Amino acid sequence: MSNTVLSDFPITKKWPAQHPERLQLYSLPTPNGVKVSIMLEETGLAYEPHLVNFETHDQTSPEFLSLNPNNKIPAIIDPQGPGGKPLALFESGAILIYLADKTGLCIPIDAAERYECLQWLMFQMGGIGPMFGQLGFFNKFAGKTYEDKRPRDRYVAESTRLLAVVNQRLADRKWIMGDTYTIADIAIFPWIRNLIGFYEAGELVGINDFPHVQRALAEFVGRPAVQRGLLIPARG
């Protein structure tokens, strides 16, 4: 509807907007969640974060499902979307592309380089995220009690292979796309940080064998916008 306003979205009943003129972020500081909060901090866009608490199953509430039927974080509503109309969006990769296009930041202007950047974003979404997540399950969570270690070892092997791909890419580049920091970096590095930190799998994947990854990860985590974004939304 052309006259749609933020309050027309059912999710705002559960998470009322204190600043309805700002972009609304519904998230949790997980690797996928912080991709968007980091991007928002990097771009300087005005936004209002809302914590989606998994412990109370917020992600399966009717209000959240009205925004993302796939019940995953993050999701956003931009009251100033294309044509000045509100835009609701889920999937972290899609949101990163949208925010990059909205601001003209963290994505190459050149068409060929843009698609090269997007391929690395897809590499994270299709490979790093799912594989690292499965490794985390089998190394730290319920899967660690399985006597059969073949599932864990499968994900260890694939995660190690993916790290080798990133390491090779960074061998002669500061960032994934060269000297320019992009959404490819914002997508990839939170997952690597989580793998060796929260998932405690650094030794399993031989992280010390990937010096270029370690170097770039340290530079990524040292960015002020990243340090802020890693804590947004603040846990209760």
Coordinates of C-alpha atoms in Angstrom, one line a residue:
M1 CA 0.0 0.0 0.0
S2 CA 1.3 3.4 -0.9
N3 CA 0.2 4.8 2.5
T4 CA 1.8 2.1 4.6
V5 CA 3.5 3.3 7.8
L6 CA 5.7 1.5 10.3
S7 CA 2.9 0.9 12.7
D8 CA 1.0 -1.1 10.0
F9 CA 3.6 -3.9 10.5
P10 CA 2.4 -6.5 13.1
I11 CA 6.0 -6.9 14.5
T12 CA 5.8 -3.4 15.9
K13 CA 3.1 -4.5 18.3
K14 CA 5.7 -6.8 20.1
W15 CA 8.6 -4.5 19.5
P16 CA 7.3 -0.9 19.5
A17 CA 9.4 1.6 17.7
Q18 CA 10.7 4.5 19.9
H19 CA 12.1 6.1 16.7
P20 CA 9.7 5.1 13.9
E21 CA 11.7 7.3 11.4
R22 CA 14.7 5.1 11.8
L23 CA 15.5 1.7 10.2
Q24 CA 14.3 -1.0 12.6
L25 CA 16.6 -4.0 13.2
Y26 CA 15.3 -7.2 14.8
S27 CA 18.2 -9.4 15.7
L28 CA 20.5 -11.1 18.1
P29 CA 24.3 -10.9 18.3
T30 CA 25.1 -14.1 16.5
P31 CA 27.4 -14.4 13.4
N32 CA 24.5 -13.7 11.0
G33 CA 22.9 -11.1 13.3
V34 CA 26.1 -9.0 13.7
K35 CA 26.6 -8.8 9.9
V36 CA 23.8 -6.3 9.8
S37 CA 24.6 -4.4 13.0
I38 CA 28.2 -4.1 11.8
M39 CA 27.1 -2.8 8.4
L40 CA 24.7 -0.3 10.0
E41 CA 27.6 0.9 12.2
E42 CA 29.9 1.1 9.3
T43 CA 27.5 3.1 7.2
G44 CA 26.3 5.5 9.9
L45 CA 22.6 4.9 9.1
A46 CA 20.2 5.8 11.9
Y47 CA 18.6 2.6 13.2
E48 CA 16.8 1.2 16.2
P49 CA 17.8 -2.3 17.4
H50 CA 15.4 -4.8 18.9
L51 CA 16.5 -8.0 20.7
V52 CA 14.9 -11.2 19.4
N53 CA 15.4 -13.4 22.4
F54 CA 15.8 -17.1 21.5
E55 CA 15.4 -18.2 25.1
T56 CA 11.8 -17.0 25.1
H57 CA 11.3 -18.2 21.5
D58 CA 10.7 -14.7 20.2
Q59 CA 11.7 -15.9 16.8
T60 CA 8.6 -18.2 16.6
S61 CA 6.1 -15.5 17.8
P62 CA 3.4 -14.6 15.3
E63 CA 4.7 -11.0 15.3
F64 CA 8.2 -12.1 14.2
L65 CA 6.9 -14.6 11.7
S66 CA 4.9 -11.9 10.1
L67 CA 8.2 -10.3 9.1
N68 CA 10.2 -13.5 8.5
P69 CA 8.2 -16.7 8.0
N70 CA 11.5 -18.6 8.2
N71 CA 11.9 -17.5 11.8
K72 CA 15.5 -16.6 11.5
I73 CA 17.3 -13.4 12.5
P74 CA 18.2 -10.8 11.4
A75 CA 15.3 -8.9 9.8
I76 CA 14.7 -5.2 9.1
I77 CA 12.1 -2.7 8.3
D78 CA 13.3 0.4 6.6
P79 CA 10.6 3.1 6.8
Q80 CA 12.5 4.9 4.0
G81 CA 12.8 2.1 1.5
P82 CA 12.8 2.4 -2.3
G83 CA 10.5 5.1 -3.5
G84 CA 10.1 6.4 0.1
K85 CA 8.0 3.4 1.0
P86 CA 8.7 1.0 4.0
L87 CA 10.6 -2.1 3.1
A88 CA 10.6 -5.3 5.1
L89 CA 13.5 -7.6 4.5
F90 CA 15.0 -10.8 5.9
E91 CA 18.1 -12.9 5.1
S92 CA 21.4 -11.3 6.2
G93 CA 23.0 -11.5 2.8
A94 CA 20.0 -9.7 1.1
I95 CA 20.0 -7.1 3.9
L96 CA 23.8 -6.4 3.3
I97 CA 23.3 -5.9 -0.4
Y98 CA 20.3 -3.6 0.3
L99 CA 22.2 -1.5 2.8
A100 CA 25.2 -1.3 0.5
D101 CA 23.1 -0.1 -2.4
K102 CA 21.1 2.3 -0.2
T103 CA 24.3 4.0 1.0
G104 CA 26.8 3.3 -1.8
L105 CA 29.2 2.0 0.8
C106 CA 31.1 -1.3 1.2
I107 CA 30.4 -2.5 -2.3
P108 CA 32.3 -1.8 -5.5
I109 CA 30.9 0.7 -8.0
D110 CA 32.4 -1.0 -11.0
A111 CA 29.9 -3.6 -12.3
A112 CA 32.4 -6.4 -12.7
E113 CA 33.9 -5.9 -9.3
R114 CA 30.4 -5.7 -7.8
Y115 CA 29.6 -9.2 -9.0
E116 CA 32.9 -10.4 -7.8
C117 CA 32.1 -9.1 -4.4
L118 CA 28.7 -10.7 -4.5
Q119 CA 30.2 -14.0 -5.4
W120 CA 32.2 -14.0 -2.1
L121 CA 29.1 -13.0 -0.2
M122 CA 27.4 -16.0 -1.7
F123 CA 30.4 -18.1 -0.8
Q124 CA 29.9 -17.2 2.8
M125 CA 26.1 -17.8 2.7
G126 CA 26.3 -21.1 0.9
G127 CA 29.5 -22.5 2.4
I128 CA 31.1 -20.9 5.5
G129 CA 27.8 -20.2 7.4
P130 CA 26.3 -23.7 7.1
M131 CA 29.5 -25.6 7.4
F132 CA 30.9 -23.7 10.4
G133 CA 27.5 -23.9 12.1
Q134 CA 27.4 -27.6 11.7
L135 CA 30.9 -27.9 13.1
G136 CA 29.8 -25.8 16.1
F137 CA 26.9 -28.2 16.7
F138 CA 29.1 -31.3 16.7
N139 CA 32.0 -29.7 18.6
K140 CA 30.3 -27.7 21.3
F141 CA 26.6 -28.4 21.5
A142 CA 24.5 -31.6 21.5
G143 CA 26.4 -33.2 18.7
K144 CA 29.5 -33.4 20.8
T145 CA 28.1 -36.3 22.8
Y146 CA 27.7 -38.5 19.6
E147 CA 30.1 -41.4 19.8
D148 CA 30.4 -41.5 16.0
K149 CA 32.8 -38.7 15.2
R150 CA 32.4 -39.0 11.4
P151 CA 29.8 -36.2 11.2
R152 CA 32.1 -33.9 13.2
D153 CA 35.1 -34.9 11.1
R154 CA 33.2 -34.2 7.9
Y155 CA 32.5 -30.6 8.9
V156 CA 36.0 -30.2 10.2
A157 CA 37.4 -31.2 6.8
E158 CA 35.0 -28.9 4.9
S159 CA 35.6 -26.0 7.3
T160 CA 39.3 -26.4 7.0
R161 CA 39.0 -26.4 3.2
L162 CA 36.9 -23.2 3.2
L163 CA 39.5 -21.5 5.5
A164 CA 42.2 -22.5 3.0
V165 CA 40.2 -20.8 0.2
V166 CA 39.9 -17.6 2.2
N167 CA 43.6 -17.8 3.2
Q168 CA 44.6 -18.1 -0.4
R169 CA 42.4 -15.2 -1.4
L170 CA 44.0 -13.0 1.3
A171 CA 47.6 -14.0 0.5
D172 CA 48.1 -10.9 -1.6
R173 CA 45.1 -8.8 -0.6
K174 CA 44.3 -6.7 2.5
W175 CA 40.6 -7.6 2.3
I176 CA 38.6 -10.1 0.2
M177 CA 38.2 -7.5 -2.6
G178 CA 41.7 -6.0 -2.2
D179 CA 42.3 -2.7 -0.5
T180 CA 38.6 -2.0 -0.2
Y181 CA 36.6 -3.2 2.7
T182 CA 33.3 -4.6 1.6
I183 CA 30.2 -6.6 2.6
A184 CA 32.1 -9.7 1.7
D185 CA 34.4 -9.1 4.7
I186 CA 31.4 -8.2 6.9
A187 CA 29.8 -11.5 6.0
I188 CA 32.9 -13.8 6.3
F189 CA 34.8 -12.6 9.3
P190 CA 32.1 -12.8 12.0
W191 CA 31.8 -16.5 11.2
I192 CA 35.5 -17.1 11.4
R193 CA 35.7 -15.3 14.7
N194 CA 32.8 -17.4 16.0
L195 CA 34.4 -20.6 14.7
I196 CA 37.6 -20.2 16.7
G197 CA 36.0 -18.3 19.6
F198 CA 32.5 -19.3 20.6
Y199 CA 32.6 -22.7 18.9
E200 CA 36.1 -23.4 20.3
A201 CA 37.2 -25.1 17.1
G202 CA 40.4 -23.3 16.2
E203 CA 42.6 -26.2 17.0
L204 CA 40.4 -28.6 15.2
V205 CA 40.6 -26.6 11.9
G206 CA 44.3 -25.8 12.4
I207 CA 43.7 -22.0 12.4
N208 CA 47.5 -21.4 12.8
D209 CA 47.9 -22.8 9.3
F210 CA 46.1 -19.8 8.0
P211 CA 48.2 -16.7 8.8
H212 CA 46.5 -14.5 6.2
V213 CA 43.1 -15.2 7.7
Q214 CA 44.4 -14.5 11.2
R215 CA 45.9 -11.2 10.1
A216 CA 42.7 -10.0 8.3
L217 CA 40.5 -11.2 11.2
A218 CA 42.5 -9.2 13.7
E219 CA 42.2 -6.1 11.5
F220 CA 38.5 -6.7 11.1
V221 CA 37.8 -7.1 14.9
G222 CA 39.9 -4.0 15.5
R223 CA 37.6 -1.7 13.5
P224 CA 35.5 0.5 15.9
A225 CA 32.3 -0.1 14.0
V226 CA 32.9 -3.9 14.3
Q227 CA 33.5 -3.6 18.0
R228 CA 30.2 -1.8 18.4
G229 CA 28.3 -4.0 16.1
L230 CA 29.4 -7.3 17.7
L231 CA 27.4 -6.2 20.8
I232 CA 24.2 -5.1 19.1
P233 CA 21.4 -5.7 20.0
A234 CA 22.5 -5.8 23.6
R235 CA 21.5 -9.0 25.3
G236 CA 19.1 -8.5 28.2

